[in-house]
Coordinates of C-alpha atoms and ligand atoms in Angstrom, one line a residue:
M1 CA 14.8 -7.2 5.5
G2 CA 17.9 -8.0 7.6
I3 CA 18.6 -11.5 6.5
A4 CA 20.5 -12.1 3.2
D5 CA 18.1 -12.9 0.4
D6 CA 20.0 -16.1 -0.5
D7 CA 19.5 -17.3 3.0
I8 CA 15.8 -16.6 3.0
A9 CA 15.4 -18.5 -0.2
K10 CA 17.4 -21.4 1.4
V11 CA 15.2 -21.4 4.4
R12 CA 12.1 -21.4 2.2
Q13 CA 13.4 -24.3 0.2
S14 CA 14.5 -26.5 3.0
A15 CA 11.5 -25.9 5.3
D16 CA 9.1 -28.8 5.2
I17 CA 5.7 -27.0 5.3
V18 CA 3.9 -30.2 6.1
K19 CA 6.1 -30.8 9.1
V20 CA 5.8 -27.2 10.2
V21 CA 2.0 -27.1 9.9
T22 CA 1.5 -30.5 11.6
E23 CA 3.1 -29.0 14.7
H24 CA -0.2 -27.1 15.0
I25 CA -2.9 -29.1 13.1
A26 CA -3.4 -32.5 11.7
L27 CA -3.1 -32.8 7.9
R28 CA -4.2 -35.7 5.6
K29 CA -3.2 -36.2 2.0
V30 CA -5.8 -35.8 -0.7
G31 CA -4.5 -36.2 -4.2
R32 CA -1.5 -34.0 -4.6
R33 CA -2.3 -31.7 -1.7
W34 CA -2.7 -31.9 2.1
V35 CA -5.8 -30.7 3.9
G36 CA -6.8 -30.0 7.5
L37 CA -8.8 -27.9 9.8
C38 CA -7.7 -24.3 9.5
P39 CA -5.7 -22.9 12.5
F40 CA -6.8 -19.4 11.7
H41 CA -10.6 -19.8 11.9
N42 CA -12.8 -22.4 13.6
E43 CA -14.3 -24.9 11.3
R44 CA -15.5 -28.5 11.1
S45 CA -14.6 -29.2 7.5
G46 CA -11.1 -28.9 6.2
S47 CA -10.7 -25.8 4.2
F48 CA -7.1 -25.4 4.9
S49 CA -4.9 -26.8 2.0
V50 CA -1.2 -27.2 1.7
N51 CA 1.0 -27.6 -1.4
A52 CA 4.0 -29.5 -0.1
E53 CA 6.2 -29.1 -3.2
E54 CA 5.9 -25.4 -3.4
G55 CA 5.6 -24.8 0.3
L56 CA 2.4 -22.9 0.1
Y57 CA -0.9 -22.9 2.0
H58 CA -4.3 -21.4 1.4
C59 CA -7.6 -21.6 3.4
F60 CA -10.8 -21.6 1.3
G61 CA -12.8 -20.6 4.4
C62 CA -11.0 -17.5 5.7
K63 CA -8.6 -16.9 2.8
A64 CA -5.5 -17.1 5.0
S65 CA -2.7 -17.6 2.6
G66 CA 1.0 -17.7 2.4
D67 CA 4.2 -19.8 2.5
T68 CA 6.0 -21.5 5.4
I69 CA 7.4 -18.3 6.7
T70 CA 4.0 -16.6 6.7
F71 CA 2.5 -19.6 8.5
V72 CA 5.1 -19.4 11.3
R73 CA 4.6 -15.6 11.5
E74 CA 0.8 -15.8 11.8
V75 CA 0.5 -18.9 14.0
E76 CA 3.2 -18.0 16.4
G77 CA 2.9 -14.2 16.3
L78 CA 6.5 -13.6 15.1
D79 CA 7.7 -10.9 12.8
F80 CA 9.3 -11.9 9.5
V81 CA 12.9 -12.1 10.7
G82 CA 11.8 -14.0 13.8
A83 CA 9.9 -16.6 11.6
V84 CA 12.9 -17.0 9.3
E85 CA 15.2 -17.5 12.3
K86 CA 12.9 -20.1 13.7
L87 CA 12.7 -22.1 10.5
A88 CA 16.5 -21.7 9.9
A89 CA 17.1 -23.2 13.4
M90 CA 14.8 -26.1 12.5
S91 CA 16.7 -26.8 9.3
G92 CA 20.1 -26.2 10.7
I93 CA 20.9 -23.2 8.5
T94 CA 23.2 -20.4 9.7
L95 CA 21.8 -17.0 8.7
R96 CA 23.9 -14.1 7.4
Y97 CA 22.5 -10.7 7.9
D98 CA 23.1 -8.6 4.8
N99 CA 22.7 -5.3 6.5
Q100 CA 24.8 -4.7 9.6
K101 CA 22.4 -1.9 10.7
Q102 CA 19.3 -4.1 10.4
G103 CA 20.9 -6.9 12.4
E104 CA 21.9 -4.4 15.0
R105 CA 18.4 -2.9 15.1
R106 CA 17.0 -6.3 15.7
D107 CA 19.5 -7.1 18.5
R108 CA 18.6 -3.8 20.0
K109 CA 14.8 -4.6 19.9
K110 CA 15.6 -7.8 21.7
R111 CA 17.6 -5.9 24.2
L112 CA 14.8 -3.4 24.8
I113 CA 12.2 -6.2 25.3
E114 CA 14.6 -7.7 27.8
A115 CA 14.9 -4.4 29.6
I116 CA 11.1 -4.1 29.8
G117 CA 11.0 -7.7 31.2
Q118 CA 13.4 -6.6 33.9
A119 CA 11.2 -3.6 34.6
V120 CA 8.2 -5.8 34.9
A121 CA 10.1 -7.9 37.5
F122 CA 11.4 -4.8 39.3
Y123 CA 7.9 -3.2 39.6
H124 CA 6.3 -6.5 40.5
E125 CA 8.7 -7.1 43.3
R126 CA 8.1 -3.6 44.6
L127 CA 4.3 -4.2 44.7
L128 CA 4.7 -7.5 46.5
S129 CA 7.1 -6.5 49.2
A130 CA 8.1 -2.8 49.4
P131 CA 6.8 -0.9 52.4
D132 CA 5.9 2.2 50.2
A133 CA 3.6 -0.1 48.1
G134 CA 1.3 -0.7 51.1
P135 CA -1.5 1.7 49.9
A136 CA -1.3 0.2 46.3
R137 CA -1.7 -3.3 47.8
A138 CA -4.7 -2.1 49.8
Y139 CA -6.2 -0.4 46.8
L140 CA -5.8 -3.6 44.6
K141 CA -7.3 -5.7 47.4
S142 CA -10.3 -3.4 47.6
R143 CA -10.7 -4.0 43.8
G144 CA -10.8 -7.7 44.3
Y145 CA -7.2 -8.5 43.5
D146 CA -5.7 -11.2 45.7
G147 CA -2.0 -12.2 45.7
E148 CA -2.6 -14.9 43.2
T149 CA -4.2 -12.6 40.6
V150 CA -1.5 -10.0 41.2
R151 CA 1.1 -12.6 40.4
R152 CA -0.8 -14.0 37.4
Y153 CA -0.9 -10.6 35.7
Q154 CA 2.5 -9.5 37.0
L155 CA 1.1 -6.3 38.3
G156 CA 3.6 -3.8 39.6
W157 CA 4.1 -0.6 41.6
A158 CA 6.1 2.3 40.3
P159 CA 7.4 4.0 43.5
D160 CA 6.9 7.7 44.1
A161 CA 10.5 8.5 43.1
W162 CA 12.3 10.1 40.2
D163 CA 14.6 7.4 39.1
A164 CA 14.2 4.2 41.1
L165 CA 13.9 2.0 38.0
A166 CA 16.5 3.9 35.9
Q167 CA 19.0 3.4 38.8
S168 CA 18.3 -0.3 39.1
L169 CA 18.5 -1.0 35.3
S170 CA 21.4 1.3 34.4
L171 CA 20.5 1.4 30.7
S172 CA 21.9 3.9 28.2
D173 CA 19.9 7.1 27.8
R174 CA 18.8 5.9 24.3
D175 CA 17.7 2.5 25.4
L176 CA 15.9 3.9 28.4
K177 CA 13.8 6.1 26.1
D178 CA 13.3 3.6 23.3
A179 CA 12.1 1.0 25.8
G180 CA 9.5 3.5 26.9
L181 CA 10.8 3.2 30.5
G182 CA 12.2 6.7 31.0
F183 CA 13.8 9.8 29.5
V184 CA 16.6 12.3 30.2
N185 CA 15.3 15.3 32.1
R186 CA 16.2 18.9 31.7
R187 CA 19.0 18.6 34.2
G188 CA 20.5 15.8 32.0
R189 CA 19.6 13.0 34.3
Q190 CA 17.7 9.8 33.7
Q191 CA 14.1 9.9 35.0
D192 CA 11.5 7.1 35.2
F193 CA 8.4 7.4 32.9
F194 CA 6.1 6.0 35.6
R195 CA 5.8 7.4 39.0
A196 CA 3.4 6.5 41.9
R197 CA 1.3 4.3 39.7
V198 CA -0.1 0.7 39.7
L199 CA 1.3 -0.9 36.6
F200 CA -0.3 -3.4 34.3
P201 CA 2.4 -5.0 32.0
I202 CA 1.3 -5.2 28.3
Y203 CA 2.4 -8.1 26.2
N204 CA 2.6 -8.6 22.5
I205 CA 0.8 -11.5 20.8
G206 CA 3.8 -13.7 21.5
G207 CA 3.8 -13.0 25.2
E208 CA 6.8 -10.6 25.3
P209 CA 6.4 -7.5 27.5
I210 CA 6.3 -4.4 25.4
G211 CA 4.9 -1.7 27.7
F212 CA 2.8 -0.7 30.6
G213 CA -0.5 0.8 31.5
G214 CA -0.2 2.8 34.6
R215 CA -3.2 3.6 36.9
K216 CA -3.0 6.4 39.4
M217 CA -4.0 5.9 43.0
P218 CA -7.6 7.0 43.7
D219 CA -6.7 10.2 45.6
A220 CA -3.7 11.2 43.4
D221 CA -3.7 14.0 40.8
G222 CA -3.2 13.5 37.1
P223 CA -4.9 11.4 34.4
K224 CA -6.4 8.1 35.6
Y225 CA -4.3 6.1 33.2
R226 CA -1.0 6.8 31.6
N227 CA 0.4 4.3 29.1
T228 CA 3.8 3.7 27.6
S229 CA 4.1 6.3 24.8
D230 CA 3.8 5.3 21.2
D231 CA 7.1 6.8 20.1
C232 CA 9.2 4.1 21.8
L233 CA 10.6 1.3 19.6
V234 CA 8.6 -1.7 20.6
Y235 CA 5.1 -0.5 21.6
D236 CA 2.4 0.5 19.1
K237 CA -1.0 1.0 20.7
S238 CA -3.0 0.9 17.5
S239 CA -2.1 -2.7 16.9
T240 CA -1.8 -3.8 20.5
L241 CA -4.6 -5.6 22.3
Y242 CA -4.1 -6.2 26.0
G243 CA -4.6 -9.8 26.9
L244 CA -4.5 -11.2 23.4
H245 CA -1.6 -13.7 24.1
W246 CA -3.8 -15.2 26.9
A247 CA -7.0 -15.0 25.0
K248 CA -6.1 -16.2 21.5
S249 CA -6.5 -20.0 22.1
D250 CA -9.7 -19.5 24.1
M251 CA -11.2 -17.4 21.3
V252 CA -10.9 -20.1 18.8
R253 CA -12.4 -22.7 21.1
A254 CA -15.5 -20.6 21.9
G255 CA -18.4 -21.2 19.5
D256 CA -18.5 -22.0 15.8
D257 CA -16.5 -19.1 14.4
G258 CA -14.6 -18.0 17.5
E259 CA -15.6 -15.2 19.8
A260 CA -13.7 -12.3 21.2
I261 CA -14.9 -10.0 23.9
I262 CA -13.6 -6.5 23.5
C263 CA -13.4 -4.2 26.5
E264 CA -11.7 -1.0 27.4
G265 CA -9.6 -1.6 30.4
Y266 CA -7.0 -3.9 31.8
T267 CA -9.1 -4.6 34.9
D268 CA -12.1 -5.5 32.6
V269 CA -10.0 -8.2 31.0
H270 CA -9.2 -9.5 34.5
G271 CA -12.8 -9.3 35.5
F272 CA -14.0 -11.4 32.5
A273 CA -11.3 -14.0 33.3
A274 CA -12.6 -14.1 36.9
V275 CA -16.1 -15.0 35.8
G276 CA -14.8 -17.7 33.4
F277 CA -14.4 -15.8 30.1
D278 CA -10.7 -16.1 29.0
R279 CA -11.4 -14.5 25.6
A280 CA -11.4 -10.8 26.5
V281 CA -9.0 -8.3 25.2
A282 CA -8.7 -4.5 25.8
T283 CA -7.6 -1.7 23.6
C284 CA -4.9 0.2 25.3
G285 CA -6.2 3.7 25.8
T286 CA -7.4 4.1 22.2
A287 CA -10.5 3.6 20.1
L288 CA -10.9 0.3 18.3
T289 CA -8.9 0.5 15.0
E290 CA -9.1 -1.5 11.8
E291 CA -5.7 -2.9 12.7
H292 CA -7.2 -4.4 15.9
I293 CA -10.0 -5.9 13.9
K294 CA -7.7 -7.4 11.4
I295 CA -5.7 -9.0 14.1
L296 CA -8.8 -10.4 15.8
T297 CA -10.3 -11.9 12.7
R298 CA -7.4 -14.3 12.7
F299 CA -9.0 -15.9 15.8
A300 CA -12.6 -14.9 16.0
H301 CA -15.5 -13.9 13.7
R302 CA -17.9 -12.9 16.5
L303 CA -17.0 -9.9 18.5
V304 CA -18.8 -8.9 21.6
L305 CA -18.3 -5.3 22.5
A306 CA -18.3 -4.9 26.3
F307 CA -18.3 -1.1 26.4
D308 CA -20.8 1.5 25.6
A309 CA -20.6 1.2 21.8
D310 CA -23.4 3.8 21.4
E311 CA -21.4 6.5 23.2
A312 CA -18.6 6.0 20.8
G313 CA -20.8 7.9 18.4
Q314 CA -22.1 7.8 14.9
S315 CA -18.9 7.5 13.0
A316 CA -17.8 4.6 15.2
A317 CA -21.1 2.9 14.4
E318 CA -20.7 3.3 10.7
R319 CA -17.2 1.9 10.9
I320 CA -18.3 -1.1 12.9
H321 CA -21.1 -1.9 10.3
Q322 CA -18.5 -1.6 7.6
W323 CA -16.1 -4.0 9.3
E324 CA -19.0 -6.4 9.8
T325 CA -19.3 -6.6 6.0
T326 CA -15.7 -6.3 5.0
Y327 CA -14.5 -8.9 7.5
E328 CA -17.7 -11.0 7.7
L329 CA -17.9 -10.3 11.4
D330 CA -20.8 -10.7 13.7
V331 CA -20.6 -7.8 16.0
R332 CA -22.7 -7.9 19.2
V333 CA -23.0 -5.7 22.2
A334 CA -23.2 -6.9 25.8
D335 CA -25.8 -4.8 27.6
L336 CA -23.9 -4.4 30.9
P337 CA -26.2 -4.2 34.0
G338 CA -26.4 -0.6 35.2
G339 CA -23.8 0.5 32.7
H340 CA -21.0 -0.7 35.0
D341 CA -17.5 -1.7 34.1
P342 CA -16.9 -5.4 33.5
G343 CA -14.2 -5.1 36.1
D344 CA -16.6 -3.9 38.8
L345 CA -19.4 -6.3 37.7
A346 CA -17.1 -9.3 38.1
R347 CA -17.2 -8.6 41.8
T348 CA -20.7 -7.1 42.3
D349 CA -22.8 -9.1 39.8
P350 CA -20.8 -11.9 38.2
E351 CA -23.9 -13.7 37.1
G352 CA -25.2 -10.5 35.4
L353 CA -21.8 -10.1 33.6
R354 CA -21.9 -13.6 32.3
R355 CA -25.5 -13.2 31.1
A356 CA -24.7 -9.9 29.3
V357 CA -22.1 -11.8 27.2
D358 CA -24.2 -14.8 26.6
E359 CA -27.2 -12.7 25.6
A360 CA -25.3 -10.0 23.7
K361 CA -27.4 -8.4 21.0
P362 CA -26.5 -7.8 17.4
F363 CA -25.0 -4.4 17.1
L364 CA -27.8 -2.9 15.1
Q365 CA -30.5 -4.3 17.3
F366 CA -28.7 -2.9 20.3
R367 CA -28.7 0.6 18.7
V368 CA -32.4 0.4 17.6
D369 CA -33.4 -0.8 21.0
R370 CA -31.5 2.2 22.5
V371 CA -33.4 4.6 20.3
L372 CA -36.8 3.1 20.9
G373 CA -36.2 2.4 24.6
G374 CA -35.6 6.0 25.2
A375 CA -38.6 7.3 23.2
D376 CA -42.1 8.1 24.2
L377 CA -44.2 5.6 22.3
S378 CA -47.5 6.6 24.0
S379 CA -48.4 9.4 21.6
A380 CA -48.6 9.4 17.8
E381 CA -46.0 12.3 17.6
G382 CA -43.6 10.4 19.9
R383 CA -43.9 7.2 17.8
A384 CA -43.3 9.1 14.6
R385 CA -40.2 10.8 16.1
A386 CA -38.9 7.5 17.4
A387 CA -39.5 5.7 14.1
R388 CA -37.6 8.4 12.2
A389 CA -34.7 8.3 14.6
A390 CA -34.6 4.5 14.4
V391 CA -34.7 4.5 10.6
T392 CA -31.7 6.8 10.7
V393 CA -29.8 4.2 12.7
V394 CA -30.9 1.3 10.4
R395 CA -29.7 3.2 7.3
D396 CA -26.1 2.6 8.5
H397 CA -26.3 -1.0 7.7
P398 CA -24.9 -2.0 4.3
S399 CA -27.2 -5.1 3.7
D400 CA -30.7 -4.3 2.4
L401 CA -32.1 -7.6 3.7
V402 CA -31.0 -6.7 7.2
R403 CA -32.3 -3.1 6.8
D404 CA -35.7 -4.4 5.8
D405 CA -35.9 -6.8 8.6
Y406 CA -35.3 -4.0 11.1
L407 CA -37.7 -1.6 9.3
Q408 CA -40.5 -4.2 9.8
R409 CA -39.7 -4.4 13.6
I410 CA -39.7 -0.6 13.9
A411 CA -43.0 -0.4 12.0
D412 CA -44.5 -2.9 14.4
R413 CA -43.3 -1.2 17.5
C414 CA -44.1 2.3 16.4
R415 CA -47.4 1.3 14.7
V416 CA -46.5 2.9 11.3
D417 CA -46.8 1.6 7.8
V418 CA -43.6 -0.2 6.9
E419 CA -43.9 1.2 3.3
R420 CA -43.4 4.7 4.6
L421 CA -40.4 3.6 6.6
R422 CA -38.9 2.0 3.5
K423 CA -39.4 5.3 1.6
M424 CA -37.8 7.2 4.4
A425 CA -34.9 4.8 4.4
D426 CA -34.4 5.0 0.7
A427 CA -34.8 8.7 0.4
P428 CA -31.7 10.8 -0.2
A429 CA -30.3 11.8 3.2
D430 CA -31.4 15.1 4.5
D431 CA -31.5 14.3 8.1
G432 CA -29.1 11.4 8.4
P433 CA -26.2 9.8 6.7
P434 CA -26.8 7.9 3.4
P435 CA -26.9 4.1 3.5
L436 CA -23.5 2.7 2.9
E437 CA -22.8 0.8 -0.3
P438 CA -22.2 -2.8 0.6
N439 CA -18.5 -3.7 0.3
R440 CA -17.6 -6.8 -1.6
P441 CA -17.4 -9.5 1.1
R442 CA -13.9 -10.7 1.8
R443 CA -14.9 -14.3 1.9
V444 CA -16.7 -14.9 -1.4
E445 CA -18.3 -18.2 -2.3
R446 CA -16.0 -20.5 -4.0
H447 CA -16.8 -20.0 -7.6
R448 CA -17.2 -22.8 -10.1
D449 CA -14.0 -24.3 -11.4
T450 CA -13.3 -23.0 -14.9
A451 CA -10.8 -24.1 -17.5
E452 CA -8.9 -21.0 -16.6
D453 CA -8.7 -22.1 -13.0
E454 CA -7.6 -25.5 -14.1
A455 CA -4.9 -24.1 -16.4
L456 CA -3.4 -22.0 -13.6
R457 CA -3.4 -24.9 -11.2
L458 CA -1.7 -27.1 -13.7
L459 CA 0.8 -24.4 -14.6
I460 CA 1.8 -24.2 -10.9
Q461 CA 1.6 -27.9 -10.0
A462 CA 2.7 -29.6 -13.1
P463 CA 4.2 -26.9 -15.4
D464 CA 5.8 -29.4 -17.8
E465 CA 2.3 -30.5 -18.9
I466 CA 1.1 -27.1 -20.0
R467 CA 3.6 -24.3 -19.8
A468 CA 4.9 -24.6 -23.3
G469 CA 1.5 -24.0 -25.0
L470 CA 0.1 -21.5 -22.6
H471 CA -0.2 -17.8 -23.3
P472 CA -1.9 -14.9 -21.4
V473 CA -4.1 -14.3 -24.5
L474 CA -6.0 -17.5 -23.7
F475 CA -7.4 -16.0 -20.5
A476 CA -10.5 -13.9 -20.6
D477 CA -10.7 -13.1 -16.9
E478 CA -8.5 -10.3 -16.0
R479 CA -7.3 -11.8 -12.7
H480 CA -6.5 -15.1 -14.3
R481 CA -4.7 -13.4 -17.1
A482 CA -2.6 -11.4 -14.7
A483 CA -1.7 -14.5 -12.7
A484 CA -0.8 -16.4 -15.9
M485 CA 1.4 -13.5 -17.0
A486 CA 3.2 -13.4 -13.7
L487 CA 3.7 -17.1 -13.6
L488 CA 4.8 -17.4 -17.2
E489 CA 7.3 -14.6 -16.8
A490 CA 8.9 -16.0 -13.6
D491 CA 11.1 -19.0 -13.2
S492 CA 9.3 -20.3 -10.2
V493 CA 6.0 -19.7 -8.3
H494 CA 7.9 -18.0 -5.6
Q495 CA 9.5 -15.6 -8.0
A496 CA 6.1 -14.8 -9.3
L497 CA 4.7 -14.3 -5.8
A498 CA 7.5 -11.9 -5.0
V499 CA 6.5 -9.4 -7.7
V500 CA 2.7 -9.5 -7.7
D501 CA 0.4 -7.5 -5.4
P502 CA -0.9 -9.2 -2.3
D503 CA -4.4 -9.9 -3.7
L504 CA -3.0 -11.6 -6.7
G505 CA -0.6 -13.5 -4.5
D506 CA -3.5 -14.9 -2.4
F507 CA -5.2 -15.9 -5.6
I508 CA -2.1 -17.6 -7.0
R509 CA -1.6 -19.5 -3.7
S510 CA -5.2 -20.6 -3.8
M511 CA -4.5 -22.1 -7.2
A512 CA -1.4 -23.8 -5.9
V513 CA -3.2 -25.7 -3.2
A514 CA -6.3 -26.7 -5.2
D515 CA -6.9 -30.1 -6.8
V516 CA -6.2 -30.5 -10.4
D517 CA -6.9 -33.6 -12.5
A518 CA -7.0 -32.2 -16.0
E519 CA -4.6 -33.3 -18.6
G520 CA -2.4 -30.7 -20.3
E521 CA -3.3 -31.0 -23.9
D522 CA -7.1 -31.4 -23.1
L523 CA -7.0 -28.3 -21.1
L524 CA -5.1 -26.3 -23.7
A525 CA -7.6 -27.4 -26.3
R526 CA -10.4 -26.2 -24.1
L527 CA -8.8 -22.8 -23.6
V528 CA -8.0 -22.4 -27.2
D529 CA -11.5 -23.3 -28.1
L530 CA -12.9 -20.8 -25.7
A531 CA -10.5 -18.1 -26.9
S532 CA -11.3 -18.8 -30.5
Q533 CA -15.0 -18.6 -29.8
R534 CA -14.5 -15.2 -28.2
M535 CA -12.5 -14.1 -31.3
L536 CA -15.2 -15.5 -33.6
D537 CA -17.9 -13.6 -31.7
G538 CA -15.9 -10.5 -32.0
L539 CA -15.2 -10.8 -35.7
Q540 CA -18.9 -11.5 -36.5
A541 CA -20.0 -8.5 -34.4
E542 CA -17.5 -6.3 -36.2
A543 CA -18.6 -7.6 -39.6
R544 CA -22.2 -6.6 -38.9
T545 CA -21.3 -3.0 -38.6
A546 CA -18.3 -2.9 -41.0
D547 CA -18.3 -1.0 -44.3
D548 CA -16.9 -4.0 -46.0
P549 CA -18.4 -7.0 -44.3
G550 CA -17.2 -9.2 -47.1
S551 CA -13.6 -8.9 -45.9
Y552 CA -14.5 -10.7 -42.8
A553 CA -15.8 -13.8 -44.6
E554 CA -12.3 -15.4 -45.1
P555 CA -11.0 -15.2 -41.5
V556 CA -14.3 -16.2 -40.1
A557 CA -14.4 -19.3 -42.3
W558 CA -10.8 -20.1 -41.5
L559 CA -11.5 -19.8 -37.8
K560 CA -14.6 -21.9 -37.9
H561 CA -12.8 -24.6 -39.8
R562 CA -9.9 -24.7 -37.3
M563 CA -12.3 -24.9 -34.4
E564 CA -14.0 -27.9 -36.0
D565 CA -10.6 -29.5 -36.3
L566 CA -9.8 -28.7 -32.7
R567 CA -12.8 -30.8 -31.6
E568 CA -11.6 -33.9 -33.5
R569 CA -9.0 -36.1 -31.9
D570 CA -7.1 -36.7 -35.1
T571 CA -6.7 -33.1 -36.1
R572 CA -6.5 -31.6 -32.7
T573 CA -2.8 -31.2 -32.4
K574 CA -2.5 -29.6 -35.8
A575 CA -5.4 -27.2 -35.1
L576 CA -3.7 -26.2 -31.9
D577 CA -0.5 -25.5 -33.7
D578 CA -2.4 -23.3 -36.2
L579 CA -4.7 -21.5 -33.8
L580 CA -2.4 -20.7 -31.0
P581 CA 0.0 -18.4 -32.9
W582 CA -3.0 -16.9 -34.7
L583 CA -4.7 -16.1 -31.4
I584 CA -1.6 -14.7 -30.0
E585 CA -1.0 -12.4 -33.0
H586 CA -4.6 -11.2 -33.3
G587 CA -5.4 -11.3 -29.6
E588 CA -2.6 -9.0 -28.8
E589 CA -3.7 -6.4 -31.3
R590 CA -7.4 -6.6 -30.3
R591 CA -6.9 -6.4 -26.6
P592 CA -8.3 -3.2 -25.2
Ligands
ZN1 ZN1 -9.2 -20.5 7.6

C-alpha cells in the first residue's frame, strides 16, 4: 500500500460518498440512509444503500459492499491506489507515499502502460500506411475489416523485423521486457516480441492498453496466435477479458439482469459488434477462469457462451454448473450455425448469429440435447444407452429441482420410466461423476430482522444509544456475535472493518446501511430478555440431568424473577442492571 495510512484515512474521511455515488446513479434519502438503483447489477427496485456518515455502501441485491474507495475502484475499474488518488484530487488532499519503492513501482507501471500505448500507435500506423503491411491489409479486408473497423479497434502490424519497435521506442532493457514488448536477445541486443503479425491491442477494464494478441498471416509458420506473455508487469491473462471496457455499459443495459456474451477470439468480439451485440468479451488465449466470472458478475448475471462449451470437456461443465449456483448465474449456450466462429458468421450469416444469441439454450439443456441428438433413438437399446448418457450429464447439476425436470424430459424422449432414471441419478456413481452438493447461494434471501440485527445497526449508526450496555454475550448468532465483538473493540466502524475478514466486513456494512428505528434501552431489554431465556432454558435442561437438581432452584428462581421485572416499565432499568453483569459472568463461563 504505497500511500501513507494517515493520508488514506484523511481521504476516507473527507470523501463525500453521496456526492461520489451520485456521479453514477441517483440517490434519494430514506430515513437515515440513501438508496438508489445499484450500479453493479441491473434492477428496478433500489437495493443499493448508502450510509453517508460512515461513508459505506451495501447492495441487498448483489451484495456489492464497501466504502468510498471501494466504490470508485469497482465502478471505474481502478486499483486501490488509483481510487485513493482520484478521491484525494476531488478533496484537494496532497498524498504522501510512505514507501519510496511502492511509489516508484507505481510510476513505473504508469510508464509501462504509456510505452504500450506508444506501441499501439506505432503498430497501428504501420498497418495503415507502411508498404510492407500490404498483405496484412489485404488479409484483414478479406476478413471483412474496413478502414473504419481497423481504426476503431486500433489494429496494428508488427513488421517482419527484429527490432523495429524497440528502435522506435528506445526503452530501457527492463522496461521493454516488463511492458511485454520485447526482450534482450543472446547477442545482448533488444528484440521485439512480435514479428510479422497482425496485432489486436488488449485493454484493461479502464481502457488502458496492457498487451497484444498477435495473429500470424495465413501462410506463415508458427502458432496462429501469440499473446503478450503473462510474466510482464501489467498484463495478466487470467483476469483479462478482451473487449470488457467497451462491453461493460452495454452488458448492464441488456435484459433484466445484464447479459454478457463470452467468446474465444478478438475477431469474434468484433463480429458480434458488427451484428449489433456490443456486449461480447473474449478470454485471451486461456480457458474461462473463476476470476473472469467474478469480474463479469459485476455487470451481468446471464452469460451466453458463444464457443463450443461441450468440447471444453466434463470438468469445464462441472465448473460452469458450480459457478451458476455460487454466483447465481444463468449460463446459456449459443448454438452457432454449422459450428462456425462468430467472427466468420458475422459476415456469412449475420441473421443466424443474432438468432443463436437470442435463442441461446440453458447450459444443461444444450448438453442434454447434444447427447440425445447424437443418439440412435429408434431401438430400445439405443434409447437406453442415450438415457443413461443423458442422466450422467444431468447429475452434474447441483439443484435437485432442475435435475428432476430434466429427468422427466429424458424419460419422455427415450420412452423410459422416470422412476428408473431417478434411481439411476441418485445411485452412487459407478459410471459417472457424483452429483455436486449445492453450494450455499451467494445471494441469500434477506432474512427477517431480529433484535440482534437491530442492535448491530444501532451500534453502528447511533452508538451513544446502546454501546454502553452492549456485550457480545447478548448475541446468540455466531456472526452477529463476531460483528459485535469487532465493533465493541474498535474505536470506529472503519477500524473494525480493517481487522475483520471480508465476509464479516460485508455483513457489517450491510448493517451500516440498513434502516433502524429501535430505541436503545428497548432493544437492550429485548436482547437481555432473549439471552436470559436461553440461559434459563440451559439451566433447566441441566437441572433435569444433574445429581443435585435442588441446587438449581435458587438461580432459576432468581432469573425468572428478574425476567419478570425486565418486562415491567418501572423495574426494567433495575433488572437490566442486575441481569447484564450476571449474564456476562455466567455467559462467559458457559460459552462452548
Ligand atoms: Zn447490486
